[in-house]
């Protein structure tokens, strides 16, 4: 039985993430999509909201489970008995950012990181850009699942009115 963890902030999950989940799910018997907190990033959605959005978005992927985690990703991998971490790569910047984390995680527990290249047509999609464009009134409806788009529109409206 092969099991991998695909970790991220997923604030919110995008169609780029879903592309990686689907392709990683074809490589392993089980894939756990794990939402954690990147302490250096500001967040629009709280952990429960991110978990709900991920669960809805992954509902059609039979061997994918969605979980939250705190602390080190390597400890979570050990807890769920995963042999690998999966990360999507959009380009060189992602590689520069991800490589030391992969090496640190391998140093800590020996867990391997598998990099999956993003489908070219989705290479420009990131949660940060989606939030920025949406908050300035741009159309991001084709870049995130419909339920995420609804929540994003609502949250940005709330932020604008201070609700
Ligand atoms: O969406 P992101 O920013 O790529 O997600 C990063 C995340 C949450 C997966 C990463 O920050 C992480 O693994 N955090 C857990 C803490 C940890 O293990 N830090 C050391 C990494 S070498």
PDB file of C-alpha atoms and ligand atoms in Angstrom:
ATOM      1  CA  UNK A   1       0.000   0.000   0.000  1.00  0.00           C
ATOM      2  CA  UNK A   2       1.515   3.333  -1.037  1.00  0.00           C
ATOM      3  CA  UNK A   3       0.356   6.479   0.733  1.00  0.00           C
ATOM      4  CA  UNK A   4       1.403  10.067   0.071  1.00  0.00           C
ATOM      5  CA  UNK A   5       0.602  13.411   1.658  1.00  0.00           C
ATOM      6  CA  UNK A   6       0.042  16.535  -0.423  1.00  0.00           C
ATOM      7  CA  UNK A   7       0.411  19.453   2.005  1.00  0.00           C
ATOM      8  CA  UNK A   8      -0.309  23.133   1.523  1.00  0.00           C
ATOM      9  CA  UNK A   9      -2.096  26.157   2.860  1.00  0.00           C
ATOM     10  CA  UNK A  10      -4.823  25.908   0.196  1.00  0.00           C
ATOM     11  CA  UNK A  11      -6.096  29.408   1.027  1.00  0.00           C
ATOM     12  CA  UNK A  12      -8.168  28.714  -1.038  1.00  0.00           C
ATOM     13  CA  UNK A  13      -7.818  25.529  -3.099  1.00  0.00           C
ATOM     14  CA  UNK A  14      -7.520  26.301  -6.832  1.00  0.00           C
ATOM     15  CA  UNK A  15      -7.967  24.326 -10.049  1.00  0.00           C
ATOM     16  CA  UNK A  16      -4.154  24.142 -10.151  1.00  0.00           C
ATOM     17  CA  UNK A  17      -4.146  22.257  -6.844  1.00  0.00           C
ATOM     18  CA  UNK A  18      -6.931  19.963  -8.073  1.00  0.00           C
ATOM     19  CA  UNK A  19      -4.888  19.121 -11.162  1.00  0.00           C
ATOM     20  CA  UNK A  20      -2.007  18.024  -8.909  1.00  0.00           C
ATOM     21  CA  UNK A  21      -4.319  16.053  -6.568  1.00  0.00           C
ATOM     22  CA  UNK A  22      -5.849  14.113  -9.467  1.00  0.00           C
ATOM     23  CA  UNK A  23      -2.509  13.262 -11.007  1.00  0.00           C
ATOM     24  CA  UNK A  24      -0.862  12.385  -7.681  1.00  0.00           C
ATOM     25  CA  UNK A  25      -3.854  10.218  -6.773  1.00  0.00           C
ATOM     26  CA  UNK A  26      -3.105   8.152  -9.886  1.00  0.00           C
ATOM     27  CA  UNK A  27       0.448   7.486  -8.659  1.00  0.00           C
ATOM     28  CA  UNK A  28      -0.337   6.288  -5.122  1.00  0.00           C
ATOM     29  CA  UNK A  29      -2.924   3.947  -3.582  1.00  0.00           C
ATOM     30  CA  UNK A  30      -3.952   6.704  -1.169  1.00  0.00           C
ATOM     31  CA  UNK A  31      -3.417  10.440  -1.183  1.00  0.00           C
ATOM     32  CA  UNK A  32      -3.995  12.583   1.899  1.00  0.00           C
ATOM     33  CA  UNK A  33      -4.452  16.265   1.097  1.00  0.00           C
ATOM     34  CA  UNK A  34      -3.326  18.021   4.270  1.00  0.00           C
ATOM     35  CA  UNK A  35      -4.010  21.641   5.031  1.00  0.00           C
ATOM     36  CA  UNK A  36      -1.534  23.286   7.357  1.00  0.00           C
ATOM     37  CA  UNK A  37      -0.486  26.793   8.208  1.00  0.00           C
ATOM     38  CA  UNK A  38       2.406  28.612   6.600  1.00  0.00           C
ATOM     39  CA  UNK A  39       3.357  31.025   9.390  1.00  0.00           C
ATOM     40  CA  UNK A  40       4.885  33.477   6.900  1.00  0.00           C
ATOM     41  CA  UNK A  41       1.644  33.960   4.901  1.00  0.00           C
ATOM     42  CA  UNK A  42      -1.479  35.940   5.840  1.00  0.00           C
ATOM     43  CA  UNK A  43      -4.722  34.010   5.462  1.00  0.00           C
ATOM     44  CA  UNK A  44      -8.180  34.800   4.096  1.00  0.00           C
ATOM     45  CA  UNK A  45      -9.888  31.599   5.319  1.00  0.00           C
ATOM     46  CA  UNK A  46      -9.562  29.868   8.689  1.00  0.00           C
ATOM     47  CA  UNK A  47      -8.422  26.214   8.917  1.00  0.00           C
ATOM     48  CA  UNK A  48     -11.980  24.809   9.149  1.00  0.00           C
ATOM     49  CA  UNK A  49     -13.093  26.751   6.089  1.00  0.00           C
ATOM     50  CA  UNK A  50     -10.063  25.585   4.089  1.00  0.00           C
ATOM     51  CA  UNK A  51     -10.795  21.995   5.140  1.00  0.00           C
ATOM     52  CA  UNK A  52     -14.447  22.285   4.073  1.00  0.00           C
ATOM     53  CA  UNK A  53     -13.525  23.747   0.673  1.00  0.00           C
ATOM     54  CA  UNK A  54     -10.957  20.988   0.121  1.00  0.00           C
ATOM     55  CA  UNK A  55     -13.419  18.252   1.122  1.00  0.00           C
ATOM     56  CA  UNK A  56     -16.020  19.549  -1.325  1.00  0.00           C
ATOM     57  CA  UNK A  57     -13.440  19.914  -4.103  1.00  0.00           C
ATOM     58  CA  UNK A  58     -12.007  16.402  -3.600  1.00  0.00           C
ATOM     59  CA  UNK A  59     -15.358  14.616  -3.203  1.00  0.00           C
ATOM     60  CA  UNK A  60     -15.062  12.973  -6.648  1.00  0.00           C
ATOM     61  CA  UNK A  61     -11.552  11.613  -6.052  1.00  0.00           C
ATOM     62  CA  UNK A  62     -12.132   8.164  -4.451  1.00  0.00           C
ATOM     63  CA  UNK A  63      -8.660   7.541  -3.013  1.00  0.00           C
ATOM     64  CA  UNK A  64      -8.201  11.082  -1.668  1.00  0.00           C
ATOM     65  CA  UNK A  65      -8.770  11.990   1.993  1.00  0.00           C
ATOM     66  CA  UNK A  66      -8.624  15.534   3.347  1.00  0.00           C
ATOM     67  CA  UNK A  67      -7.143  16.309   6.766  1.00  0.00           C
ATOM     68  CA  UNK A  68      -5.732  19.245   8.718  1.00  0.00           C
ATOM     69  CA  UNK A  69      -2.376  19.213  10.455  1.00  0.00           C
ATOM     70  CA  UNK A  70      -0.410  21.314  12.940  1.00  0.00           C
ATOM     71  CA  UNK A  71       3.304  21.232  13.576  1.00  0.00           C
ATOM     72  CA  UNK A  72       5.868  19.615  11.338  1.00  0.00           C
ATOM     73  CA  UNK A  73       4.768  17.953   8.118  1.00  0.00           C
ATOM     74  CA  UNK A  74       7.226  15.108   8.753  1.00  0.00           C
ATOM     75  CA  UNK A  75       5.492  14.310  12.063  1.00  0.00           C
ATOM     76  CA  UNK A  76       2.137  14.259  10.299  1.00  0.00           C
ATOM     77  CA  UNK A  77       3.543  11.921   7.612  1.00  0.00           C
ATOM     78  CA  UNK A  78       4.794   9.566  10.322  1.00  0.00           C
ATOM     79  CA  UNK A  79       1.427   9.683  12.115  1.00  0.00           C
ATOM     80  CA  UNK A  80      -0.507   8.690   8.966  1.00  0.00           C
ATOM     81  CA  UNK A  81       2.245   6.299   7.778  1.00  0.00           C
ATOM     82  CA  UNK A  82       2.860   8.082   4.477  1.00  0.00           C
ATOM     83  CA  UNK A  83       6.021   7.287   2.529  1.00  0.00           C
ATOM     84  CA  UNK A  84       6.072  10.422   0.406  1.00  0.00           C
ATOM     85  CA  UNK A  85       5.172  14.092   0.216  1.00  0.00           C
ATOM     86  CA  UNK A  86       3.801  15.368  -3.108  1.00  0.00           C
ATOM     87  CA  UNK A  87       4.347  18.957  -4.212  1.00  0.00           C
ATOM     88  CA  UNK A  88       3.273  20.606  -7.475  1.00  0.00           C
ATOM     89  CA  UNK A  89       5.846  22.663  -9.353  1.00  0.00           C
ATOM     90  CA  UNK A  90       4.774  25.557 -11.599  1.00  0.00           C
ATOM     91  CA  UNK A  91       8.311  26.601 -12.490  1.00  0.00           C
ATOM     92  CA  UNK A  92      11.776  27.487 -11.280  1.00  0.00           C
ATOM     93  CA  UNK A  93      10.653  29.716  -8.413  1.00  0.00           C
ATOM     94  CA  UNK A  94       8.579  26.905  -6.946  1.00  0.00           C
ATOM     95  CA  UNK A  95      11.565  24.588  -7.273  1.00  0.00           C
ATOM     96  CA  UNK A  96      13.861  27.047  -5.474  1.00  0.00           C
ATOM     97  CA  UNK A  97      11.300  27.360  -2.664  1.00  0.00           C
ATOM     98  CA  UNK A  98      10.472  23.658  -2.404  1.00  0.00           C
ATOM     99  CA  UNK A  99      13.921  22.068  -2.747  1.00  0.00           C
ATOM    100  CA  UNK A 100      15.305  23.075   0.687  1.00  0.00           C
ATOM    101  CA  UNK A 101      12.042  22.003   2.336  1.00  0.00           C
ATOM    102  CA  UNK A 102      12.251  18.614   0.582  1.00  0.00           C
ATOM    103  CA  UNK A 103      15.873  18.253   1.673  1.00  0.00           C
ATOM    104  CA  UNK A 104      15.082  19.323   5.250  1.00  0.00           C
ATOM    105  CA  UNK A 105      12.181  16.864   5.443  1.00  0.00           C
ATOM    106  CA  UNK A 106      14.393  14.054   4.087  1.00  0.00           C
ATOM    107  CA  UNK A 107      17.041  14.988   6.655  1.00  0.00           C
ATOM    108  CA  UNK A 108      14.505  14.944   9.510  1.00  0.00           C
ATOM    109  CA  UNK A 109      12.840  11.572   8.896  1.00  0.00           C
ATOM    110  CA  UNK A 110      13.894  10.241   5.508  1.00  0.00           C
ATOM    111  CA  UNK A 111      10.496  10.973   3.939  1.00  0.00           C
ATOM    112  CA  UNK A 112      10.839  11.500   0.172  1.00  0.00           C
ATOM    113  CA  UNK A 113       9.300  14.392  -1.767  1.00  0.00           C
ATOM    114  CA  UNK A 114       7.865  13.733  -5.222  1.00  0.00           C
ATOM    115  CA  UNK A 115       7.524  16.796  -7.475  1.00  0.00           C
ATOM    116  CA  UNK A 116       4.682  16.796  -9.989  1.00  0.00           C
ATOM    117  CA  UNK A 117       4.833  19.425 -12.746  1.00  0.00           C
ATOM    118  CA  UNK A 118       1.709  21.535 -13.067  1.00  0.00           C
ATOM    119  CA  UNK A 119      -0.236  21.190 -16.313  1.00  0.00           C
ATOM    120  CA  UNK A 120       1.076  24.035 -18.517  1.00  0.00           C
ATOM    121  CA  UNK A 121      -2.304  25.721 -18.945  1.00  0.00           C
ATOM    122  CA  UNK A 122      -2.588  26.131 -15.146  1.00  0.00           C
ATOM    123  CA  UNK A 123       0.977  27.277 -14.502  1.00  0.00           C
ATOM    124  CA  UNK A 124      -0.016  30.855 -13.678  1.00  0.00           C
ATOM    125  CA  UNK A 125      -2.680  29.916 -11.106  1.00  0.00           C
ATOM    126  CA  UNK A 126      -1.873  30.486  -7.426  1.00  0.00           C
ATOM    127  CA  UNK A 127      -4.031  31.118  -4.370  1.00  0.00           C
ATOM    128  CA  UNK A 128      -2.266  34.449  -3.806  1.00  0.00           C
ATOM    129  CA  UNK A 129      -2.941  35.744  -7.329  1.00  0.00           C
ATOM    130  CA  UNK A 130      -6.516  34.457  -7.282  1.00  0.00           C
ATOM    131  CA  UNK A 131      -7.146  36.402  -4.039  1.00  0.00           C
ATOM    132  CA  UNK A 132      -5.491  39.544  -5.354  1.00  0.00           C
ATOM    133  CA  UNK A 133      -7.357  39.519  -8.668  1.00  0.00           C
ATOM    134  CA  UNK A 134     -10.696  38.687  -7.014  1.00  0.00           C
ATOM    135  CA  UNK A 135     -10.261  41.412  -4.399  1.00  0.00           C
ATOM    136  CA  UNK A 136      -9.723  43.969  -7.184  1.00  0.00           C
ATOM    137  CA  UNK A 137     -12.857  42.882  -9.040  1.00  0.00           C
ATOM    138  CA  UNK A 138     -11.286  40.540 -11.633  1.00  0.00           C
ATOM    139  CA  UNK A 139     -12.988  37.368 -12.844  1.00  0.00           C
ATOM    140  CA  UNK A 140     -11.431  34.230 -11.315  1.00  0.00           C
ATOM    141  CA  UNK A 141     -14.440  31.973 -11.877  1.00  0.00           C
ATOM    142  CA  UNK A 142     -12.528  29.591 -14.184  1.00  0.00           C
ATOM    143  CA  UNK A 143      -9.613  29.222 -11.801  1.00  0.00           C
ATOM    144  CA  UNK A 144     -11.272  27.809  -8.669  1.00  0.00           C
ATOM    145  CA  UNK A 145     -14.142  25.348  -8.029  1.00  0.00           C
ATOM    146  CA  UNK A 146     -17.597  27.013  -8.110  1.00  0.00           C
ATOM    147  CA  UNK A 147     -18.169  26.582  -4.359  1.00  0.00           C
ATOM    148  CA  UNK A 148     -14.800  28.208  -3.637  1.00  0.00           C
ATOM    149  CA  UNK A 149     -15.686  31.072  -5.960  1.00  0.00           C
ATOM    150  CA  UNK A 150     -18.900  31.684  -3.999  1.00  0.00           C
ATOM    151  CA  UNK A 151     -17.061  31.734  -0.675  1.00  0.00           C
ATOM    152  CA  UNK A 152     -14.298  33.933  -2.053  1.00  0.00           C
ATOM    153  CA  UNK A 153     -16.766  36.494  -3.367  1.00  0.00           C
ATOM    154  CA  UNK A 154     -18.606  36.484  -0.029  1.00  0.00           C
ATOM    155  CA  UNK A 155     -15.447  36.800   2.069  1.00  0.00           C
ATOM    156  CA  UNK A 156     -14.044  39.647  -0.013  1.00  0.00           C
ATOM    157  CA  UNK A 157     -17.392  41.448   0.269  1.00  0.00           C
ATOM    158  CA  UNK A 158     -17.361  40.956   4.058  1.00  0.00           C
ATOM    159  CA  UNK A 159     -13.810  42.296   4.294  1.00  0.00           C
ATOM    160  CA  UNK A 160     -14.787  45.306   2.192  1.00  0.00           C
ATOM    161  CA  UNK A 161     -17.790  46.169   4.381  1.00  0.00           C
ATOM    162  CA  UNK A 162     -16.009  45.212   7.614  1.00  0.00           C
ATOM    163  CA  UNK A 163     -18.668  42.520   8.328  1.00  0.00           C
TER     164      UNK A 163
HETATM  165  O1  LIG B   1       0.839  26.610   0.637  1.00  0.00           O
HETATM  166  P1  LIG B   1       2.240  26.500   1.070  1.00  0.00           P
HETATM  167  O2  LIG B   1       2.791  27.801   1.547  1.00  0.00           O
HETATM  168  O3  LIG B   1       3.129  25.870   0.039  1.00  0.00           O
HETATM  169  O4  LIG B   1       2.206  25.502   2.315  1.00  0.00           O
HETATM  170  C1  LIG B   1       3.345  25.322   3.052  1.00  0.00           C
HETATM  171  C2  LIG B   1       3.163  24.238   4.127  1.00  0.00           C
HETATM  172  C3  LIG B   1       2.002  24.537   5.069  1.00  0.00           C
HETATM  173  C4  LIG B   1       2.938  22.891   3.472  1.00  0.00           C
HETATM  174  C5  LIG B   1       4.536  24.285   4.830  1.00  0.00           C
HETATM  175  O5  LIG B   1       4.732  25.561   5.361  1.00  0.00           O
HETATM  176  C6  LIG B   1       4.667  23.240   5.896  1.00  0.00           C
HETATM  177  O6  LIG B   1       4.954  22.089   5.596  1.00  0.00           O
HETATM  178  N1  LIG B   1       4.423  23.649   7.141  1.00  0.00           N
HETATM  179  C7  LIG B   1       4.483  22.763   8.268  1.00  0.00           C
HETATM  180  C8  LIG B   1       5.656  23.126   9.170  1.00  0.00           C
HETATM  181  C9  LIG B   1       6.922  22.436   8.705  1.00  0.00           C
HETATM  182  O7  LIG B   1       7.004  21.227   8.616  1.00  0.00           O
HETATM  183  N2  LIG B   1       7.921  23.263   8.421  1.00  0.00           N
HETATM  184  C10 LIG B   1       9.208  22.824   7.976  1.00  0.00           C
HETATM  185  C11 LIG B   1       9.213  22.561   6.491  1.00  0.00           C
HETATM  186  S1  LIG B   1      10.790  21.970   5.962  1.00  0.00           S
END
